[in-house]
Amino acid sequence: MASVVTGAQNKRPNPNSTSAAATREGDQLIITPLGAGNEVGRSCVYMSYKGKTVLFDCGIHPAYSGVAALPYFDEIDPSTIDVLLITHFHLDHAASLPYFLEKTNFRGRVFMTHSTKAIYRLLLSDYVKVSKVSVEDMLYDENDIVRSMDKIEVIDFHQTLEVNGIRFWCYTAGHVLGAAMFMVDIAGVRVLYTGDYSREEDRHLRAAEVPQFTPDICIIESTYGVQLHQPRPVREKRFTDVIHSTISQGGRVLIPAFALGRAQELLLILDEYWENHPELHNIPIYYASPLAKRCMAVYQTYINAMNDRIRTQFANSNPFDFKHISPLKSIENFDDVGPSVVMASPSGLQSGLSRQLFDKWCADKKNACVIPGYVVEGTLAKTIINEPKEVTLMNGLVAPLNMQVHYISFSAHADCAQTCGFLKELMPPHIVLVHGEANEMGRLKQKLVSQFADSNTKLYTPKNCQSVTMHFSSEKMAKVIGKLAEKVPETGESVSGLLVKKGFTYQIMAPDDLRVFSQLSTANVTQRITVPYTGAFEVIKYRLKQIYESVESPPVEETEVPTLIVHERVTIRHESDTYVVMQWSADPISDMVSDSVVAMILNIGREGPKVTPIEEKTQEEMERMARKVVHSLMVSLFGDAKFGEDGRLVITVDADVARLDIKSGEVECENQGLRERIKTAFGRMQGAIRPIPKP
Amino acid sequence: MGTSVQVTPLSGVYGENPLCYLVAIDGFNLLMDCGWNDLFDPSLLQPLSRVAKSIDAVLISHPDILHLGALPYARKHFGLSAPVYATEPVYRLGLLTMYDHYLSRRQISDFDMFTLDDIDAAFQNVIRLKYSQNYHLSENGEGIVIAPHVAGHLLGGTIWKITKDGEDVVYAVDFNHRKERHLNGTVLESFVRPAVLITDAYNALNNQVYKRQRDQEFIDAILRVLRADGTVLLPVDTAGRVLELILILEQYWAQQHLSFPIFFLTNVASSTVEYVKSFLEWMSDSIAKSFEHTRDNAFLLKYVTLIINKSDLENYAGVPKVVLTSMASLEVGFSHDIFVELATDAKNIVLFTERGQFGTLARMLQVDPPPKAVKVTMSKRVPLVGDELKAYEEEQEKIKKEEAVKKASIVKVEEVRATSSHLSESTKGDSMVIDPASATASPKGSSHFRGQMDILIDGFTPPSTSVAPTFPFFENTAEWDDFGEVINPDDYVIQEEDSNHMVVNGKSLDVKPDEASVHLLLDSTPSKVVSHELTVQVKCALLYMDFEGRSDGRSVKSIISHVAPLKLVLVHGSAEATEHLKMHCAKHVCPHVYAPQIEETIDVTSDLCAYKVQLSEKLMSNVLFRKMVENEISWMDSVAEKTNEKVLTLLPPPSALPTHKSVLVGDLKLADFKQYLSTKGVQVEFAGGALKCGEHITVRKISDSSQKGGTGPQQIVIEGPLCEDYYKIRGHLYSQFYLL
C-alpha cells in the first residue's frame, strides 16, 4: 500500500526542479463541480487524481428544462471518466444519467445501490412522461432509460469494489431509500462524497453512518446552511396539528411533495395519526401519485436498507400498506366535496396535480398548504413561502392568496448542527461544500471556519466549473517479496528485480517468482535451427575459437554426437554429414551469438573445402603473438614505442612518457590525455586480437 | 517472516461430519463454521468444547445445520462468546433453520440440548456483513480484514477471505461456480494466488450431468407420478436449496399451466419466504433485473402454497400433489411423518435432492438397492390425562413452593426491580432478537432478570478489585407523569407456573404466522411424548437427483488449479475423496497440500519472505513500465539506503550494474498465437500438439508436470531449418512477450 502524506502544507522542498514538477502533475487532485456548485440542483462533481477520474452524481436542475437543466458536461471529456457514482434516485442527482450514458462518449462504469436502481427506472420514466417540453428539448426518451439500465451496475452498502485501481464503497446516507455516501480511495487518498444525507433516524430510514476512516477530502452538501431543524417530534406535532385544525374547520390540506422519498415518510406519519384519531376516519387522505404506488413494491422489498423499526413492523404487517390513505389517479377522479388531505407532486408547484389543486384552493382562507421540504429557488412553492398577497395562476390570471401556507421541513438533509457534528467526528483536512445556495453556503463556511479555526482544515466553496486543486505528495512504497527478500539489504547493497505495479501497489520480485505472486508468467523460448554444412566439424571449432573465448566441446560419450558449446549459450551439434543443429535459449545476446555462428558456418560452406591447419597453439605462443601485434600497432599509432626493462611498453610522445602493462592494461603516465588515449587504443586492440571474452 | 497461520479441524474431515475448523492467524483464533448434524450428537462437539473459550471470532458460511447448527449449544455449554460474522441471509435463514429444527425435535421428544432462547441468544451477537465488505477487526485482531464473498450453493452463502499484511487466507467450502435460478455463481475464481486456501473435498469424486438435462429429468419424474395419481415428497432443508427447487417448480408450472397443488411445509415456511423476498440483492443478476424492470419479485409464489401445519394437507389426502417439507434427513419433522404415510403406496415417490447426512433415514433409503422395509419411531406429543396429569401437577406444586421460598428471600431486590422499569426494559430488549416491541415477552424478560439477581444474592462474593464491597445497587430511573410514577402493568402480572413459560417463549419468537404449528407444542397444558416403533414397508419409488448446488469434482479441480494457492488445506469429504483430491492437487496445483485429522494442528504459515521499501522519486522517474493485462511491469536496478531506523529507500544505482539475465514475460497460448500468425499471413496449422508455421517451422510448448500452477516458466520451443521464415516466425513469437 502506498502511504500518503497529505495536505498542501507538505509540499516538496524544491518545487522548481523539473522532475519534481513533472511528478507533481500526477499528485494534483482536482475537484470541479459541474453542477450544484453554489446552487441546489443538477448535482455533478468531477474529481481527478493520478490519471483516474470519478464523477459523482448526474442530476438535472428542476427549475430549468432541456439542455439548460444539465450540468456543465462540456467542461469535461466524458470518455476519460472511469467511474460514475450515483448517490440516490432524486432527479437532481440522477436524472441526467440516461443523457450522459446514451448521448455522450462516456465509456466508464456506473454504480448505484439496488433500491436506487429500481426506483431510478420508474422515476425517470415518469419524469419523461410528465415533463411537458417540446420534442427537440427532450434530453432522452423511454428507450434511452431502458438501455441505460443495462449499463448500470449495483453496489451494496459497505461492499468494496475496485475499478481501474479506484477503490470505492458506500455508506448509508439516510436521505431517502437507497441513498448512499461514497468513499473513493485512489492510491491511498480517500475522498468522501456525502450526496444528500441526514443524520437523524426517521420512521423508516437509518441515520447516516459516520465512516470508519477519516477521508482526506470531504465533499459535503450544505443545503440548509446554518439553519437548525426543530426536533422531529415537534415538527411532526406541528404538521399533524396544522392538518387537524384545518380539516376540523372544514378546510382542505394540500401537501405538495415529491412522489418519492419524503412522501413515504409523511404518509407513515399521517396513517399513524389517523389510526390514533378515530374521529378523523371519515376524512379522506389521498396521495395522488401513481408513481409512488408503483414504487411501493420496491419499498416493500428493500426493507433491509431501512431501519430496525420498520423491519420489526414488517415482520407483522407491511407498514407501507396504508389503512387510511387511498391513491388518487388524477384531478378528474377527485370528488372535492369536503375536507380532505391531498398529497400531490411536484413539490415545487410548477405544474401538474399539485398546481391544479393549488389554483383551485388558494383563494379560500380555510384551506392550508403545507410545504414539507426544501423548495428550489425559482419555483412557485418558494414564492408562496413568503406569503405574497397574490399569485399568478396557471391560466395566467392573478388570484388572491388566502390559503394558509405552512413550511414544516421534513426534508432529510443535514442541518447545521448535524453537518458540524459530522465533520467534527471525521476531521477531514479538506472540506468542499456543494449543493447549497450561495448565501447559505457562505454562512455555513463562516461557521465551519470558526469551528475549525485551530486545526489545519481547508474549506472550499467552488462555483460551477471552478476547480479546486489540492496536492497530495505520495511516497510510493513497494513490497519486496519472495526469493529477493530472503535477506534485507544494508545501505549500499543493490536490489534488482522485476517491479510489478498493480493498481497502486508495487511489488519487487525475482523473475522466477513472477508466476508465484502475480498472474503473469515468464517463458523460456528454446530455439533449434538446422544449418546445412558438409565440412569437417573441427573447422567450425577452430573458427569459433578465433572469435569466442569459451568454446567447450564435451566428450562425445556424453552427447552422442560431436558438440560445441559457445559461451555456455549456444550449443552446436554435428548430427549428420549434411547439417549441424544449433540450439539456444532466446535472449538478445544469445541471439546475436547464434547469428554470428550461423554466418560463420555459412561462410565456411561458401569458401569451399579449404585446408586449414588445425594445430592448437599454446597459451604462450598466443601471448607472444599478442605482444607483437600490440607493439606494432602502438608504434603505428604513437611512433616511439618500445619494450622497457620491466616488460612494459614505453611510449614516448614529445615530452610525455607512458608505460603500458600489456598483461593488465594499466597505463602509467603524467599526462592525463595521453593516458586515456593509450588506454582506449589498447582496449580496442585487445578486442580485435583476442576472442570475444566470456561475460 | 510471513503471517503465522495454523489450521486445526475440530470436526468434519475425512468424512461428512459437520464443518468446524479453527484457523489461528498470528494468535487470533477464528472459528470457521460451527456445524452440527441433524441428529444433534453432542459427541461430535467434543473438540470444540476444548477450545471454545479461546475463540475470538466465528465466521459462518452457510445457513444450514452443517455450518451453524452448534452455535446455540456451544454458546450455552462451552462458553463460546465470540462475535459471530455472517451475511444477512445466513443470519436470518440460519435462525429460521434452527427454529424449524428445534420445533420439529420438540414435537417428538423432550429435546433439551438448547431452547429457543438459546437460539436467540446465539444469534444475537451476529454481526451482519455484505458481500465484499472489508471488515476490519479490532483489538486482538488488529490488522486482520475479513470479507465475505459470493459462494453460490445457498442464499447468502459465503466464502471468506481473511487478509493480514497482504496475505490472503481463503476459506471456501460448498461453493458452486454454476449460476442458478436464484443464485449467482461463486467468485472464488477471481482470487488469485492466496497464501492459503481451505476447501472441501466433498464433491471431488462426483460429476454432474448437464443442468438442463437434470432439470428436465426432475420435472419428468415428478409429472409421471402426479399423472399416475401419486404424491411426490421432496424432503428438503428449511431455507436452503429448497428455494431453488421452488423456483424450478414455479417456473415449470407457469409454463405448462399445471394445476397440481404444490405445498411447502415447514414450521417456518411463510416467514422463510417472506424474508427471502426481501433478499433480492443477494440473489442472481437475472432475478434482480426482472425486479428492476417489472417489479415482479421471483418469490411472490403463485403455485406453491405455504403451509405450516400438517393438518392443512388432510384436505388433499387423495389428490396428486407435490410436498416440499423439512427435514431433508427424514429423521424428524414433517418429512418423517409424511414419509411414513406415503411409503406404503407404490404410486408415490420420495425424491431426494441431496445426499442424506450420514446415519440418517434419508441415507439409508438412498443406498442401492433401496431397503424393502425400514424401522421408524413414530412419536407424538399428547396432553397428559388422569394419573399422569395429577402426578405432574403435584410436581409443579412442589416446584412452585420451592420458588416461593426463594422469592421471599429476594423480596427486597424484587422491589427494586419492580420500579426499575428502565432496567428491565433493557433486559427485555436483549432477550429478544427479533421482536423487541412485543410486550407479551416482558414477564419473561423480568424472570430472566430475577434469575440474575438470584445469583448475585446467593453467592455474592465481592470482586477482588473492589475497595468497599457492597450489594448491587440499581438506580431508580422511574419516570413520572401527571398521575404519579409511570408503571408497566406487565410488571404486576402474576407469574404463571413454569409450563406457561413456554408460551411466552413461543411468542417472543417472531414466527407469528407459524404460531399455529407450535400451538400444540407450546400449549400450556402439560403434555408428554409417546412413541412407538413400527416397520414401514417401502413400496414407493425412491429417487436421488443432485440438486445440492455444489461444484462437481471436475470443476472443483479446475477452480483450485486456477486459484493456485501457495498452500492448500483440504477438509470435509470422505477419506477417499480427500485422498483423491490431495493426490490430484499435489501433482497439478501446488506441492503443499494438507489434509489434517481432527485436532491435528498444521502450520500453513507461508515461508514467504517480504520487507517493505520506499521507492524514491528519482528511481521512479527512470522506470518505464510496460502494461500487461492488469499489471504494469518493469525491470529495476537500485541501491538500498537506510534513511532512518525503519524505512529502507531504494535509490538509482550510482553506476551501471552488470547486465541481468533477460526475462521474457508473457503467457503464450498456442491457439491465440495461431490466430495471430494467420492474421499476419502465415500458413499455420496444429499438427500433433505443435504449431506448424509455414513450410518447415514448428512451435511447441513443452508441458512438464509441474507447470500447471507450478512456479516454473513456460517452455517454448521453436525449431526449423535455417531460412527466412524462421526469423520471421521468431519475430512474431517475440512480439508475444515483453523482454525485460
PDB file of C-alpha atoms in Angstrom, chain B residues 319-457:
ATOM      1  CA  VAL B 319     -55.120 -35.651  -4.554  1.00  0.00           C
ATOM      2  CA  PRO B 320     -51.871 -35.921  -6.508  1.00  0.00           C
ATOM      3  CA  LYS B 321     -49.573 -33.252  -5.147  1.00  0.00           C
ATOM      4  CA  VAL B 322     -46.005 -32.189  -4.560  1.00  0.00           C
ATOM      5  CA  VAL B 323     -44.910 -31.701  -0.973  1.00  0.00           C
ATOM      6  CA  LEU B 324     -41.653 -29.968  -0.134  1.00  0.00           C
ATOM      7  CA  THR B 325     -41.002 -30.385   3.513  1.00  0.00           C
ATOM      8  CA  SER B 326     -38.232 -30.410   6.088  1.00  0.00           C
ATOM      9  CA  MET B 327     -36.014 -32.091   7.199  1.00  0.00           C
ATOM     10  CA  ALA B 328     -34.032 -33.456   4.345  1.00  0.00           C
ATOM     11  CA  SER B 329     -32.685 -36.198   6.571  1.00  0.00           C
ATOM     12  CA  LEU B 330     -36.177 -37.627   7.226  1.00  0.00           C
ATOM     13  CA  GLU B 331     -35.072 -38.013  10.826  1.00  0.00           C
ATOM     14  CA  VAL B 332     -37.576 -35.622  12.295  1.00  0.00           C
ATOM     15  CA  GLY B 333     -40.012 -33.034  11.125  1.00  0.00           C
ATOM     16  CA  PHE B 334     -42.907 -33.233   8.786  1.00  0.00           C
ATOM     17  CA  SER B 335     -40.949 -35.148   6.211  1.00  0.00           C
ATOM     18  CA  HIS B 336     -40.559 -38.030   8.619  1.00  0.00           C
ATOM     19  CA  ASP B 337     -44.276 -38.371   9.237  1.00  0.00           C
ATOM     20  CA  ILE B 338     -45.262 -37.841   5.646  1.00  0.00           C
ATOM     21  CA  PHE B 339     -42.727 -40.404   4.517  1.00  0.00           C
ATOM     22  CA  VAL B 340     -44.277 -42.999   6.788  1.00  0.00           C
ATOM     23  CA  GLU B 341     -47.669 -42.254   5.305  1.00  0.00           C
ATOM     24  CA  LEU B 342     -46.536 -42.322   1.702  1.00  0.00           C
ATOM     25  CA  ALA B 343     -44.039 -45.136   1.771  1.00  0.00           C
ATOM     26  CA  THR B 344     -46.530 -47.917   1.674  1.00  0.00           C
ATOM     27  CA  ASP B 345     -48.101 -46.870  -1.598  1.00  0.00           C
ATOM     28  CA  ALA B 346     -46.275 -47.683  -4.797  1.00  0.00           C
ATOM     29  CA  LYS B 347     -47.860 -44.758  -6.599  1.00  0.00           C
ATOM     30  CA  ASN B 348     -45.865 -42.273  -4.588  1.00  0.00           C
ATOM     31  CA  ILE B 349     -42.305 -41.183  -4.905  1.00  0.00           C
ATOM     32  CA  VAL B 350     -39.782 -39.831  -2.474  1.00  0.00           C
ATOM     33  CA  LEU B 351     -37.432 -37.657  -4.458  1.00  0.00           C
ATOM     34  CA  PHE B 352     -34.203 -36.817  -2.679  1.00  0.00           C
ATOM     35  CA  THR B 353     -32.427 -33.739  -3.923  1.00  0.00           C
ATOM     36  CA  GLU B 354     -29.416 -34.005  -1.705  1.00  0.00           C
ATOM     37  CA  ARG B 355     -27.360 -36.768  -0.161  1.00  0.00           C
ATOM     38  CA  GLY B 356     -28.671 -37.634   3.253  1.00  0.00           C
ATOM     39  CA  GLN B 357     -26.437 -36.990   6.219  1.00  0.00           C
ATOM     40  CA  PHE B 358     -24.543 -39.976   7.450  1.00  0.00           C
ATOM     41  CA  GLY B 359     -26.560 -42.288   9.670  1.00  0.00           C
ATOM     42  CA  THR B 360     -29.935 -40.774   8.892  1.00  0.00           C
ATOM     43  CA  LEU B 361     -33.041 -42.360   7.459  1.00  0.00           C
ATOM     44  CA  ALA B 362     -32.567 -40.491   4.203  1.00  0.00           C
ATOM     45  CA  ARG B 363     -29.123 -42.000   3.818  1.00  0.00           C
ATOM     46  CA  MET B 364     -30.479 -45.485   4.446  1.00  0.00           C
ATOM     47  CA  LEU B 365     -33.040 -45.032   1.714  1.00  0.00           C
ATOM     48  CA  GLN B 366     -30.519 -43.722  -0.756  1.00  0.00           C
ATOM     49  CA  VAL B 367     -28.459 -46.903  -0.884  1.00  0.00           C
ATOM     50  CA  ASP B 368     -28.693 -49.033  -3.928  1.00  0.00           C
ATOM     51  CA  PRO B 369     -30.734 -51.204  -3.907  1.00  0.00           C
ATOM     52  CA  PRO B 370     -33.077 -49.424  -1.513  1.00  0.00           C
ATOM     53  CA  PRO B 371     -34.193 -51.314   1.551  1.00  0.00           C
ATOM     54  CA  LYS B 372     -37.506 -53.161   1.366  1.00  0.00           C
ATOM     55  CA  ALA B 373     -38.565 -52.001   4.766  1.00  0.00           C
ATOM     56  CA  VAL B 374     -37.277 -49.599   7.371  1.00  0.00           C
ATOM     57  CA  LYS B 375     -37.863 -49.349  11.078  1.00  0.00           C
ATOM     58  CA  VAL B 376     -39.034 -45.953  12.234  1.00  0.00           C
ATOM     59  CA  THR B 377     -40.075 -44.489  15.513  1.00  0.00           C
ATOM     60  CA  MET B 378     -43.296 -42.567  15.475  1.00  0.00           C
ATOM     61  CA  SER B 379     -43.505 -40.077  18.261  1.00  0.00           C
ATOM     62  CA  LYS B 380     -46.220 -37.723  19.220  1.00  0.00           C
ATOM     63  CA  ARG B 381     -46.759 -35.184  21.920  1.00  0.00           C
ATOM     64  CA  VAL B 382     -50.057 -35.841  23.711  1.00  0.00           C
ATOM     65  CA  PRO B 383     -51.660 -33.971  26.584  1.00  0.00           C
ATOM     66  CA  LEU B 384     -51.397 -35.626  29.967  1.00  0.00           C
ATOM     67  CA  VAL B 385     -54.528 -37.240  31.359  1.00  0.00           C
ATOM     68  CA  GLY B 386     -55.626 -38.979  34.539  1.00  0.00           C
ATOM     69  CA  ASP B 387     -52.953 -40.067  36.965  1.00  0.00           C
ATOM     70  CA  GLU B 388     -50.142 -38.677  34.963  1.00  0.00           C
ATOM     71  CA  LEU B 389     -51.690 -35.263  34.991  1.00  0.00           C
ATOM     72  CA  LYS B 390     -52.150 -35.497  38.724  1.00  0.00           C
ATOM     73  CA  ALA B 391     -48.574 -36.510  39.268  1.00  0.00           C
ATOM     74  CA  TYR B 392     -47.445 -33.684  37.074  1.00  0.00           C
ATOM     75  CA  GLU B 393     -49.499 -31.158  38.943  1.00  0.00           C
ATOM     76  CA  GLU B 394     -48.107 -32.309  42.245  1.00  0.00           C
ATOM     77  CA  GLU B 395     -44.667 -31.953  40.854  1.00  0.00           C
ATOM     78  CA  GLN B 396     -45.429 -28.449  39.712  1.00  0.00           C
ATOM     79  CA  GLU B 397     -46.871 -27.592  43.082  1.00  0.00           C
ATOM     80  CA  LYS B 398     -43.651 -28.651  44.715  1.00  0.00           C
ATOM     81  CA  ILE B 399     -41.576 -26.592  42.384  1.00  0.00           C
ATOM     82  CA  LYS B 400     -43.819 -23.655  42.982  1.00  0.00           C
ATOM     83  CA  LYS B 401     -43.373 -23.893  46.708  1.00  0.00           C
ATOM     84  CA  GLU B 402     -39.663 -24.008  46.368  1.00  0.00           C
ATOM     85  CA  GLU B 403     -39.818 -20.976  44.196  1.00  0.00           C
ATOM     86  CA  ALA B 404     -41.922 -19.149  46.700  1.00  0.00           C
ATOM     87  CA  VAL B 405     -39.317 -19.720  49.374  1.00  0.00           C
ATOM     88  CA  LYS B 406     -36.669 -18.450  47.068  1.00  0.00           C
ATOM     89  CA  LYS B 407     -38.736 -15.456  46.156  1.00  0.00           C
ATOM     90  CA  ALA B 408     -39.222 -14.470  49.734  1.00  0.00           C
ATOM     91  CA  SER B 409     -35.511 -14.413  50.223  1.00  0.00           C
ATOM     92  CA  ILE B 410     -35.027 -11.929  47.477  1.00  0.00           C
ATOM     93  CA  VAL B 411     -38.065  -9.840  48.029  1.00  0.00           C
ATOM     94  CA  LYS B 412     -36.002  -6.739  48.591  1.00  0.00           C
ATOM     95  CA  VAL B 413     -34.337  -6.974  45.288  1.00  0.00           C
ATOM     96  CA  GLU B 414     -37.706  -7.683  43.798  1.00  0.00           C
ATOM     97  CA  GLU B 415     -38.894  -4.278  44.854  1.00  0.00           C
ATOM     98  CA  VAL B 416     -36.002  -2.607  43.241  1.00  0.00           C
ATOM     99  CA  ARG B 417     -36.710  -4.496  40.130  1.00  0.00           C
ATOM    100  CA  ALA B 418     -40.367  -3.567  40.020  1.00  0.00           C
ATOM    101  CA  THR B 419     -39.568   0.096  39.987  1.00  0.00           C
ATOM    102  CA  SER B 420     -36.569  -0.013  37.774  1.00  0.00           C
ATOM    103  CA  SER B 421     -38.654  -0.387  34.700  1.00  0.00           C
ATOM    104  CA  HIS B 422     -35.827   1.072  32.753  1.00  0.00           C
ATOM    105  CA  LEU B 423     -33.537  -1.744  33.638  1.00  0.00           C
ATOM    106  CA  SER B 424     -35.990  -4.486  32.944  1.00  0.00           C
ATOM    107  CA  GLU B 425     -36.709  -2.779  29.670  1.00  0.00           C
ATOM    108  CA  SER B 426     -33.146  -3.193  28.595  1.00  0.00           C
ATOM    109  CA  THR B 427     -33.020  -6.798  29.652  1.00  0.00           C
ATOM    110  CA  LYS B 428     -36.120  -7.369  27.668  1.00  0.00           C
ATOM    111  CA  GLY B 429     -34.591  -5.866  24.601  1.00  0.00           C
ATOM    112  CA  ASP B 430     -31.651  -8.173  24.941  1.00  0.00           C
ATOM    113  CA  SER B 431     -33.518 -11.342  25.315  1.00  0.00           C
ATOM    114  CA  MET B 432     -35.454 -10.915  22.127  1.00  0.00           C
ATOM    115  CA  VAL B 433     -33.655 -10.535  18.946  1.00  0.00           C
ATOM    116  CA  ILE B 434     -36.487 -10.253  16.563  1.00  0.00           C
ATOM    117  CA  ASP B 435     -39.370  -8.523  18.126  1.00  0.00           C
ATOM    118  CA  PRO B 436     -38.436  -6.149  20.863  1.00  0.00           C
ATOM    119  CA  ALA B 437     -41.799  -4.422  20.520  1.00  0.00           C
ATOM    120  CA  SER B 438     -43.798  -7.423  21.621  1.00  0.00           C
ATOM    121  CA  ALA B 439     -44.995  -6.593  25.049  1.00  0.00           C
ATOM    122  CA  THR B 440     -46.006 -10.134  25.853  1.00  0.00           C
ATOM    123  CA  ALA B 441     -42.449 -11.024  26.384  1.00  0.00           C
ATOM    124  CA  SER B 442     -41.782  -8.734  29.265  1.00  0.00           C
ATOM    125  CA  PRO B 443     -42.675 -11.163  32.063  1.00  0.00           C
ATOM    126  CA  LYS B 444     -40.119 -13.444  30.596  1.00  0.00           C
ATOM    127  CA  GLY B 445     -37.653 -10.667  30.489  1.00  0.00           C
ATOM    128  CA  SER B 446     -38.118  -9.894  34.101  1.00  0.00           C
ATOM    129  CA  SER B 447     -37.915 -13.503  35.152  1.00  0.00           C
ATOM    130  CA  HIS B 448     -34.653 -13.639  33.341  1.00  0.00           C
ATOM    131  CA  PHE B 449     -33.629 -10.643  35.318  1.00  0.00           C
ATOM    132  CA  ARG B 450     -34.624 -12.241  38.549  1.00  0.00           C
ATOM    133  CA  GLY B 451     -32.512 -15.211  37.713  1.00  0.00           C
ATOM    134  CA  GLN B 452     -29.536 -12.932  37.616  1.00  0.00           C
ATOM    135  CA  MET B 453     -30.484 -11.418  40.927  1.00  0.00           C
ATOM    136  CA  ASP B 454     -30.569 -14.858  42.467  1.00  0.00           C
ATOM    137  CA  ILE B 455     -27.039 -15.455  41.583  1.00  0.00           C
ATOM    138  CA  LEU B 456     -25.934 -12.109  42.819  1.00  0.00           C
ATOM    139  CA  ILE B 457     -27.533 -12.568  46.196  1.00  0.00           C
TER     140      ILE B 457
END
